[in-house]
PDB file of C-alpha atoms in Angstrom:
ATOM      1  CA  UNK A   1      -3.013  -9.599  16.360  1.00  0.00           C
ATOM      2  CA  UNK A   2      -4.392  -8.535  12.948  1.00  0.00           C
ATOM      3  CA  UNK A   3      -4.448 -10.884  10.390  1.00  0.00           C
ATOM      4  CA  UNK A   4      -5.313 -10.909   6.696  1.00  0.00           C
ATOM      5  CA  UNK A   5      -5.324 -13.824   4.472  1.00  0.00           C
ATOM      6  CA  UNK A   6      -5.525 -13.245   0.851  1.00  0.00           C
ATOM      7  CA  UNK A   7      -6.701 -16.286  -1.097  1.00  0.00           C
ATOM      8  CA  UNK A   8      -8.386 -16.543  -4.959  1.00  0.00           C
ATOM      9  CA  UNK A   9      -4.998 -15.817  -7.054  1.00  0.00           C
ATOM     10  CA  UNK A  10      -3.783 -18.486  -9.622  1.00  0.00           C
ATOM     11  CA  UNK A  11      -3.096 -18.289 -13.567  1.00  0.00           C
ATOM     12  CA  UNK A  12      -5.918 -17.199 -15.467  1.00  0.00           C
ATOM     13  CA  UNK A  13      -6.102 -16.533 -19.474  1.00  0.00           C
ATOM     14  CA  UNK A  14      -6.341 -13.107 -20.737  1.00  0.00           C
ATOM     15  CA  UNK A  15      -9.682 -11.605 -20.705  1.00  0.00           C
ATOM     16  CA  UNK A  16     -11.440 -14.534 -18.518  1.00  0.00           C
ATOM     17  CA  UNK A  17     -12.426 -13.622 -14.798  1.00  0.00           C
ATOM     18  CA  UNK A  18     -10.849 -14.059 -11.389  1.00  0.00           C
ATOM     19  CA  UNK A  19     -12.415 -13.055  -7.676  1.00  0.00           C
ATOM     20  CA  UNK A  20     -10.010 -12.409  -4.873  1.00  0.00           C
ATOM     21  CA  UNK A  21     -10.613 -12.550  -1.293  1.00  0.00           C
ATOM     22  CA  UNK A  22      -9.348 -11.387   2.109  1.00  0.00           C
ATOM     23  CA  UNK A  23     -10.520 -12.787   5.193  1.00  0.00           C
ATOM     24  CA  UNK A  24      -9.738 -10.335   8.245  1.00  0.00           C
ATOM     25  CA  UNK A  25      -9.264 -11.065  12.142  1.00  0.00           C
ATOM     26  CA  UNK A  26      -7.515  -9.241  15.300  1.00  0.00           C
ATOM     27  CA  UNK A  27      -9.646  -6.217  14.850  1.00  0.00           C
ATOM     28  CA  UNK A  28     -12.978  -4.611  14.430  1.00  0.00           C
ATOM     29  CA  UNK A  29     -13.606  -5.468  10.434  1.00  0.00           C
ATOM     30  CA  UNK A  30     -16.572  -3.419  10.189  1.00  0.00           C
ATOM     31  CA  UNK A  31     -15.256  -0.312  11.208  1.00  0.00           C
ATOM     32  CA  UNK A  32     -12.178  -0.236   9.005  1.00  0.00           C
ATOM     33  CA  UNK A  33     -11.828   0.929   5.259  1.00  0.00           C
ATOM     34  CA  UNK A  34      -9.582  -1.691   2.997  1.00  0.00           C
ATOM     35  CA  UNK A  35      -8.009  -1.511   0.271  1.00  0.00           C
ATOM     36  CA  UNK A  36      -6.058  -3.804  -2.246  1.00  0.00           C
ATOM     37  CA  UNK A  37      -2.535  -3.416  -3.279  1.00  0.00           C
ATOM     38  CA  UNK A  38      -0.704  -4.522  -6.427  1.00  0.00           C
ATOM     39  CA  UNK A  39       3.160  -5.201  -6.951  1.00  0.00           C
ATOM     40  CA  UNK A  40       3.893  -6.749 -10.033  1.00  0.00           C
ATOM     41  CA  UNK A  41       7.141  -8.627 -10.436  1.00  0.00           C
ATOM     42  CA  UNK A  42      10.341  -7.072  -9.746  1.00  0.00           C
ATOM     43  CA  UNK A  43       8.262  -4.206  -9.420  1.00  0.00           C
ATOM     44  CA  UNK A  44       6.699  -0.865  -7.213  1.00  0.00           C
ATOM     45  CA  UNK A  45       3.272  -1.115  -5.405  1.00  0.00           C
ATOM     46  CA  UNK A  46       0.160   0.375  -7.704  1.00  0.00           C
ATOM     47  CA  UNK A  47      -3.232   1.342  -5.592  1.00  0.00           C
ATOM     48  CA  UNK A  48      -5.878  -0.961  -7.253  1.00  0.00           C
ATOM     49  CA  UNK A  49      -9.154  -0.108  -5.005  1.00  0.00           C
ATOM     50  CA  UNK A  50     -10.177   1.260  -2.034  1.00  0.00           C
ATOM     51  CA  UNK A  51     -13.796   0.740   0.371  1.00  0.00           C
ATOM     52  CA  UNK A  52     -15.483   2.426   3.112  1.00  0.00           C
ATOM     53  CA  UNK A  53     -16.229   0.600   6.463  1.00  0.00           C
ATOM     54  CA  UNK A  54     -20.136   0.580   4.893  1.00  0.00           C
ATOM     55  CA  UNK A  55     -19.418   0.028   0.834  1.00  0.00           C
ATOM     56  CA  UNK A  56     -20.539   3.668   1.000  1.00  0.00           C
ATOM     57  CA  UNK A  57     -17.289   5.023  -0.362  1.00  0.00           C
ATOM     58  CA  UNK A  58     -15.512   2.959  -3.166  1.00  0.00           C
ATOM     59  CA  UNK A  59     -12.347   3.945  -5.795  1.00  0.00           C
ATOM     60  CA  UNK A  60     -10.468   2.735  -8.195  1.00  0.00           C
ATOM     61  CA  UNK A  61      -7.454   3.290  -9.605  1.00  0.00           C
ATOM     62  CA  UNK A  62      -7.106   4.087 -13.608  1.00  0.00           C
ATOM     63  CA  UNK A  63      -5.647   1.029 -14.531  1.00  0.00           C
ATOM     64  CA  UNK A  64      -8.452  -0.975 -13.210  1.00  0.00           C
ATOM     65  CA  UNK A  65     -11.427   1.378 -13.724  1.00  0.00           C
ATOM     66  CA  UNK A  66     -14.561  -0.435 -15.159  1.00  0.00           C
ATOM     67  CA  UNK A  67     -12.987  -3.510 -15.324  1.00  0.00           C
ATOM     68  CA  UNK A  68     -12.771  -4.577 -11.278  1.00  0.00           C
ATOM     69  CA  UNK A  69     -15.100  -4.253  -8.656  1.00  0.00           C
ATOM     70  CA  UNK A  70     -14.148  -4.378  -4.634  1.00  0.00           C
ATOM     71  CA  UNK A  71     -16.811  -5.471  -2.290  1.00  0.00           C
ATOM     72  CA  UNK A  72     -16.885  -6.471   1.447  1.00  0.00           C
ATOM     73  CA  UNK A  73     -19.013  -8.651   3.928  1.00  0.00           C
ATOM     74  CA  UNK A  74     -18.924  -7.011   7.005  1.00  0.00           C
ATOM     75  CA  UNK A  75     -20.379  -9.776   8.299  1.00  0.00           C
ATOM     76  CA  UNK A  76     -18.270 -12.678   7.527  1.00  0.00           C
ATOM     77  CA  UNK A  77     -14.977 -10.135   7.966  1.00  0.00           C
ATOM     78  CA  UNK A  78     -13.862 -10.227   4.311  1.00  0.00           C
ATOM     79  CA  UNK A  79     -12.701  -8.473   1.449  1.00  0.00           C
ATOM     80  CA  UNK A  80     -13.363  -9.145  -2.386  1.00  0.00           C
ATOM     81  CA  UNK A  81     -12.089  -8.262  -5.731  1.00  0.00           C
ATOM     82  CA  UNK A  82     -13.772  -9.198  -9.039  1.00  0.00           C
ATOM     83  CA  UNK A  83     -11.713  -9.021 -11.901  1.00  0.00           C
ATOM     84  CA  UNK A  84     -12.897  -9.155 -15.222  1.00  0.00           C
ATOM     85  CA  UNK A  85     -11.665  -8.703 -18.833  1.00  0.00           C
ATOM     86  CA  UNK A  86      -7.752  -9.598 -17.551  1.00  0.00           C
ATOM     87  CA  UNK A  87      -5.089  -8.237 -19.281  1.00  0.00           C
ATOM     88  CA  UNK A  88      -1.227  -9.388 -18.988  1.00  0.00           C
ATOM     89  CA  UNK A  89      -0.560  -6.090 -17.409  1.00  0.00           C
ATOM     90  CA  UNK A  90      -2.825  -7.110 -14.630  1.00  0.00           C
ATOM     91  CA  UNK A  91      -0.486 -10.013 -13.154  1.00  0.00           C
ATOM     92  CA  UNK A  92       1.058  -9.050  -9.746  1.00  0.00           C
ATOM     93  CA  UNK A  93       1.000 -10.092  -5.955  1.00  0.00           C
ATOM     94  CA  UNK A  94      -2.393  -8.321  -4.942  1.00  0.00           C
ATOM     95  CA  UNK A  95      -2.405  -7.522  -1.071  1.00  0.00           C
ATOM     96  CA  UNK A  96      -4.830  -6.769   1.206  1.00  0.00           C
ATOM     97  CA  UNK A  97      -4.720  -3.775   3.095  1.00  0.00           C
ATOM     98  CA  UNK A  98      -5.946  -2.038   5.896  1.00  0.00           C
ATOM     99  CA  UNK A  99      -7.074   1.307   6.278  1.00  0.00           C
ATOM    100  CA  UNK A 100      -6.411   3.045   9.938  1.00  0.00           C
ATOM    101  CA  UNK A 101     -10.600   5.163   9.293  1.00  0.00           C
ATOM    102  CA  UNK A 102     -13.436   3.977   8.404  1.00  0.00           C
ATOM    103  CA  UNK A 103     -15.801   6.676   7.228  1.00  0.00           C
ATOM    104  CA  UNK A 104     -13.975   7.198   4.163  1.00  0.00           C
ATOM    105  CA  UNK A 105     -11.479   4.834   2.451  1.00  0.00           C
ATOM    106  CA  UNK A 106      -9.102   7.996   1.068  1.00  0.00           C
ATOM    107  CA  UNK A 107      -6.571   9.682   3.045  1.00  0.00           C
ATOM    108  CA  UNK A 108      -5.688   7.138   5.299  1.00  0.00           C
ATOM    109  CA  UNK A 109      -2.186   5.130   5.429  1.00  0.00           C
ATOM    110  CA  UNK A 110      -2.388   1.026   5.017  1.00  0.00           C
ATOM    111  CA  UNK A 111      -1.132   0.042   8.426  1.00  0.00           C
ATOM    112  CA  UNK A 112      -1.523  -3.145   8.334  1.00  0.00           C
ATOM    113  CA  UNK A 113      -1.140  -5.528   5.245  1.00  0.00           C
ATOM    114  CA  UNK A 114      -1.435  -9.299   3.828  1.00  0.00           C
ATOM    115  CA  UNK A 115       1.074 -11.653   2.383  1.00  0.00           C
ATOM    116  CA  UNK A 116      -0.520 -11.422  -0.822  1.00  0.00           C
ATOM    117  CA  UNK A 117      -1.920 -13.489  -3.324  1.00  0.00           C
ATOM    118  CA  UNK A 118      -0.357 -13.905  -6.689  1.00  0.00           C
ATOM    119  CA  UNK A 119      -2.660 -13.434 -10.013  1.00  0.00           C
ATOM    120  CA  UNK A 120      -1.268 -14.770 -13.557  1.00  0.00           C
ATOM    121  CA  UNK A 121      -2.395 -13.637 -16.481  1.00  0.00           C
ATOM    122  CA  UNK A 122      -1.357 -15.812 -19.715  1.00  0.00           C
ATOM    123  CA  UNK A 123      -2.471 -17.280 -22.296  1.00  0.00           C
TER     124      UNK A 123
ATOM    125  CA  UNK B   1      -2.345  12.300 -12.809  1.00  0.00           C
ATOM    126  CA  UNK B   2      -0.550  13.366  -9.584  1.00  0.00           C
ATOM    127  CA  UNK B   3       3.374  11.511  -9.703  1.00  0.00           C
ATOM    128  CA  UNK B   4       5.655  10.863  -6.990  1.00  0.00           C
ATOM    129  CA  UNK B   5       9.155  10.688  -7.814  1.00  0.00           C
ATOM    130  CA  UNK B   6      11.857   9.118  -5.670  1.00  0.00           C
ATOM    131  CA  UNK B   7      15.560   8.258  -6.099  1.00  0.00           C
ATOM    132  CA  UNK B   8      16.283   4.291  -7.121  1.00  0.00           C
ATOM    133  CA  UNK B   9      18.953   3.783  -4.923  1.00  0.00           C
ATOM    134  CA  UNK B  10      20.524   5.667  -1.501  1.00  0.00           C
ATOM    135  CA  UNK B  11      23.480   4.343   0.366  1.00  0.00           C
ATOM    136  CA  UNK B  12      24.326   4.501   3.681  1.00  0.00           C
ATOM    137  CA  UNK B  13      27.256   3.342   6.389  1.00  0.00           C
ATOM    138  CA  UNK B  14      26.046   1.412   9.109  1.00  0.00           C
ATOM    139  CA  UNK B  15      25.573   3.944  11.814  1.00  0.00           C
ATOM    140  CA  UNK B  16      25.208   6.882   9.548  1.00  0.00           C
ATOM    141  CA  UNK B  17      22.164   8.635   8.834  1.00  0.00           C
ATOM    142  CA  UNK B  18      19.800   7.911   5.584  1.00  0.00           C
ATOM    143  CA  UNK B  19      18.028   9.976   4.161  1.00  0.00           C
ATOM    144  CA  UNK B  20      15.168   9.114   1.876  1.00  0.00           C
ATOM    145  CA  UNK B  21      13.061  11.902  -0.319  1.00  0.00           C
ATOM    146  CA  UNK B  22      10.076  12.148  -1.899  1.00  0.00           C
ATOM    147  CA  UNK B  23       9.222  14.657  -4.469  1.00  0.00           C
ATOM    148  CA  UNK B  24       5.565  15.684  -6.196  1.00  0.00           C
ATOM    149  CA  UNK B  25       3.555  19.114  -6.525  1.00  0.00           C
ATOM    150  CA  UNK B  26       2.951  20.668  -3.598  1.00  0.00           C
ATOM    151  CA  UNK B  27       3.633  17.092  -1.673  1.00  0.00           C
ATOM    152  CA  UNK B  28       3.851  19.578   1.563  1.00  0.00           C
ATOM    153  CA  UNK B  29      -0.129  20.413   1.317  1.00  0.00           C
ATOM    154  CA  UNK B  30      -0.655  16.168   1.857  1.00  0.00           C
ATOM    155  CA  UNK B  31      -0.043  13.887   4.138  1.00  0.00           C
ATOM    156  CA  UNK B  32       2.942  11.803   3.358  1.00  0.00           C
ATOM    157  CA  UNK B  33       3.213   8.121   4.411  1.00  0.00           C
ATOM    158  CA  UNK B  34       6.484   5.784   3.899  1.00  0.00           C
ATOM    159  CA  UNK B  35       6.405   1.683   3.692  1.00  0.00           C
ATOM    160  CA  UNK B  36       9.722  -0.400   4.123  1.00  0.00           C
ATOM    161  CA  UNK B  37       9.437  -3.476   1.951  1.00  0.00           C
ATOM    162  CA  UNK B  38      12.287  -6.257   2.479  1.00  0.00           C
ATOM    163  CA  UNK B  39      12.751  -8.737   0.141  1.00  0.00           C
ATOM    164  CA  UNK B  40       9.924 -11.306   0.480  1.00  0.00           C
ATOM    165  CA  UNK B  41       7.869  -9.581   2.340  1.00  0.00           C
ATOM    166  CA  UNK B  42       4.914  -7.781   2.365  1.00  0.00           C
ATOM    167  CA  UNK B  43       5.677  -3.801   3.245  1.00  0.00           C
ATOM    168  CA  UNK B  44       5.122  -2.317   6.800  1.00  0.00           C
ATOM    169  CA  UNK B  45       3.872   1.374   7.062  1.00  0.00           C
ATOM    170  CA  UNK B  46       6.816   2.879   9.065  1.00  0.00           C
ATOM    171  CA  UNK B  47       5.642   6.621   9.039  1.00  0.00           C
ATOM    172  CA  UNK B  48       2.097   8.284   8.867  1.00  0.00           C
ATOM    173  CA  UNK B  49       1.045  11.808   8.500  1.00  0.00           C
ATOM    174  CA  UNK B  50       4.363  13.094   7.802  1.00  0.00           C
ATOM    175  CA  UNK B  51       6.185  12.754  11.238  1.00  0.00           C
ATOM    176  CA  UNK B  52       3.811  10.190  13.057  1.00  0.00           C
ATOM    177  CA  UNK B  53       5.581   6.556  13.455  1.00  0.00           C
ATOM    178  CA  UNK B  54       3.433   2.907  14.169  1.00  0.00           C
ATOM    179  CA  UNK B  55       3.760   1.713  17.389  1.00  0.00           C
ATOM    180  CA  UNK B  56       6.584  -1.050  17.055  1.00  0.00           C
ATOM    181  CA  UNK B  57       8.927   1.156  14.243  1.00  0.00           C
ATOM    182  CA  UNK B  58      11.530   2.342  16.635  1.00  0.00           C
ATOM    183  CA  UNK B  59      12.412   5.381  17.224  1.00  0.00           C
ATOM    184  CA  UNK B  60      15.714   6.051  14.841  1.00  0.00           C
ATOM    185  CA  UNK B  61      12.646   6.204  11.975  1.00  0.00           C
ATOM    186  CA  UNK B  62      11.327  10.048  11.277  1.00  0.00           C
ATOM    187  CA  UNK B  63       9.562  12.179   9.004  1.00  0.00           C
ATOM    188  CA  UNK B  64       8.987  15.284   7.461  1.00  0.00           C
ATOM    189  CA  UNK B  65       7.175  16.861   5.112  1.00  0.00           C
ATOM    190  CA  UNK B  66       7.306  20.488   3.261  1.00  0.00           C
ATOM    191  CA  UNK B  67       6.804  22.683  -0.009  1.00  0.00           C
ATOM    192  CA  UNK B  68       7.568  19.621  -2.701  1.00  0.00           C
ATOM    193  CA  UNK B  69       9.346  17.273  -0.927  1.00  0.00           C
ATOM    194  CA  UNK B  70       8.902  14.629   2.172  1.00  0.00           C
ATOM    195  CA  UNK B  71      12.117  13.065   3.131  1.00  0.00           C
ATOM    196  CA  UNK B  72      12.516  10.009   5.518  1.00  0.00           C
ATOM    197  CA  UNK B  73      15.280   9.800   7.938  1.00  0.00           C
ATOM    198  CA  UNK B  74      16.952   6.960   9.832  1.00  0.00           C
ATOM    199  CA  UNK B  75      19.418   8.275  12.151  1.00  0.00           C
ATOM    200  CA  UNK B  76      21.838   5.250  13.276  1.00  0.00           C
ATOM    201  CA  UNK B  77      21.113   2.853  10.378  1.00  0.00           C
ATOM    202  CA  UNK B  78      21.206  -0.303  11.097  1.00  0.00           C
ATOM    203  CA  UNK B  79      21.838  -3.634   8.485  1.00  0.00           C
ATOM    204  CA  UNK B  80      18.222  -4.599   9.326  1.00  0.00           C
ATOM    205  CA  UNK B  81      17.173  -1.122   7.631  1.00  0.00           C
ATOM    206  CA  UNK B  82      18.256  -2.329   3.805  1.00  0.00           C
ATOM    207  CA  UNK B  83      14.853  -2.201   2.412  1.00  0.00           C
ATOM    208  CA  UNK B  84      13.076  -0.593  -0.484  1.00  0.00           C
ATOM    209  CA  UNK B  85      11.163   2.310   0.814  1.00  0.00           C
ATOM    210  CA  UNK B  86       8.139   3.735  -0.802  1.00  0.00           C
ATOM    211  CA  UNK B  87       6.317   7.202  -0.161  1.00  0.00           C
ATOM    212  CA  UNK B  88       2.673   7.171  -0.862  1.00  0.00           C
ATOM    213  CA  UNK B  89       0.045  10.378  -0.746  1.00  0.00           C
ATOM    214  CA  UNK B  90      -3.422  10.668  -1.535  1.00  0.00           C
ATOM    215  CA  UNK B  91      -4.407  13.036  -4.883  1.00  0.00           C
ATOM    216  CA  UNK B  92      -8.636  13.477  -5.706  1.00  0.00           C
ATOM    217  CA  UNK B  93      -9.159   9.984  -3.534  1.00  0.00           C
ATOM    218  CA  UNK B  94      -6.547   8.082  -5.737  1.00  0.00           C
ATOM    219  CA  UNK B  95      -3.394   6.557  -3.421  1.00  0.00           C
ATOM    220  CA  UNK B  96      -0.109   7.174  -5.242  1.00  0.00           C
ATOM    221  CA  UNK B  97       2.783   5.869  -4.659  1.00  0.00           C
ATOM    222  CA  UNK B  98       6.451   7.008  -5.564  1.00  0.00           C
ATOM    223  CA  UNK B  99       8.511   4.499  -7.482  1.00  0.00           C
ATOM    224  CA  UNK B 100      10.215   3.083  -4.300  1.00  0.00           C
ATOM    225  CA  UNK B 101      14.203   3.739  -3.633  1.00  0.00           C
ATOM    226  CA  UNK B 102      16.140   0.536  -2.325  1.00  0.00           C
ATOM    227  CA  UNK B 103      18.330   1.423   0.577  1.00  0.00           C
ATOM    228  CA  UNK B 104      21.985  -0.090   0.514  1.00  0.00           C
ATOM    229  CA  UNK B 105      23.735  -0.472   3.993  1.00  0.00           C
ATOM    230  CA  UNK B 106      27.694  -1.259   3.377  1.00  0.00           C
TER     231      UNK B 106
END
């Protein structure tokens, strides 16, 4: 059964730093691209990043663009976001998602996904 | 930057068919996938590349895809169906998602 575990959210002060992170079982980790997910409250579900079974293939969406970095371990089976420079815009339930390819994390669906892990930004 | 625009709210008698669209710029030249979100929860891909459904999403769930629009179908919806349902395509390796439509079953 695939599992991923999001862990790392909490309430955090606007422009101070957070890191996210995804632990992954029930399938091959390595060979997957992931991807994390954003819904903020009461709200639709925003792309935030996307990585390549090897780290060779990494995006971003606009919003977050020079301000978060996504990483993986293939060899502990987890996931990472670094988020600096938070802005109140940036609090949402970030999920963890996986990709169904691995050679490139774009144009594949999420099929399977996280329960999330809720980021606050406040002062 | 590539939109995807759905409609906020559909209705639908139980045992009636739903229908669900999608609309963006030549949406028919992607691949279009569709996530049911229910309240709580975190959403479940219920169609892939268009027409393609997960194993486990029965059968009553379809898709298609052409010129502007992709439109999800339920044929014989069911009270578990009422969900918010998102579309989501890929534009320059940037996922986009529509703005999600909550389906009503009464």
């Amino acid at each position: 059964e695939v599992q991923l575990v999001e862990s790392g959210g909490g309430l955090v002060q606007p422009g101070r730093s957070l890191r996210l992170s995804c632990e992954a079982s029930g399938f091959t980790f390595e060979d997957y691209a992931m991807h994390w997910v954003r819904q903020a409250p009461g709200k639709g579900l925003e792309w935030v990043s996307g990585i390549s079974w090897n780290s060779g293939s990494i995006g971003y969406g606009d919003s977050v663009k020079g301000r978060f970095t996504i990483s993986r371990d293939n060899a502990k089976n987890s996931l990472y976001l670094q988020m600096n420079s938070l802005r109140p815009e940036d609090t949402a339930l970030y999920y963890c998602a996986k990709g169904n390819t691995g050679y490139s994390y774009a144009n594949s669906p999420f099929d399977y996904w996280g329960q999330g892990t809720l980021v606050t930004v406040s002062s | 930057s590539y939109e995807l625009t759905q409609p906020p709210s559909v209705s639908v008698s139980p045992g009636q068919t739903a229908s669900i669209t999608c609309s963006g710029d030549k949406l028919g030249n992607r691949y279009a996938c569709w996530y049911q979100q229910k309240p709580g929860q975190s959403p479940v891909l219920v169609i892939y590349q268009d027409t393609k459904r997960p194993s486990g999403i029965p059968e009553r769930f379809s898709g298609s895809n052409s010129g502007n629009t992709a439109t999800l179908t339920i044929s014989g919806t069911q009270a578990m169906d009422e969900a918010d349902y998102y579309c989501q395509a890929w534009d320059s390796s940037t996922a986009v998602f529509g703005g999600g439509t909550k389906l009503t079953v009464l």
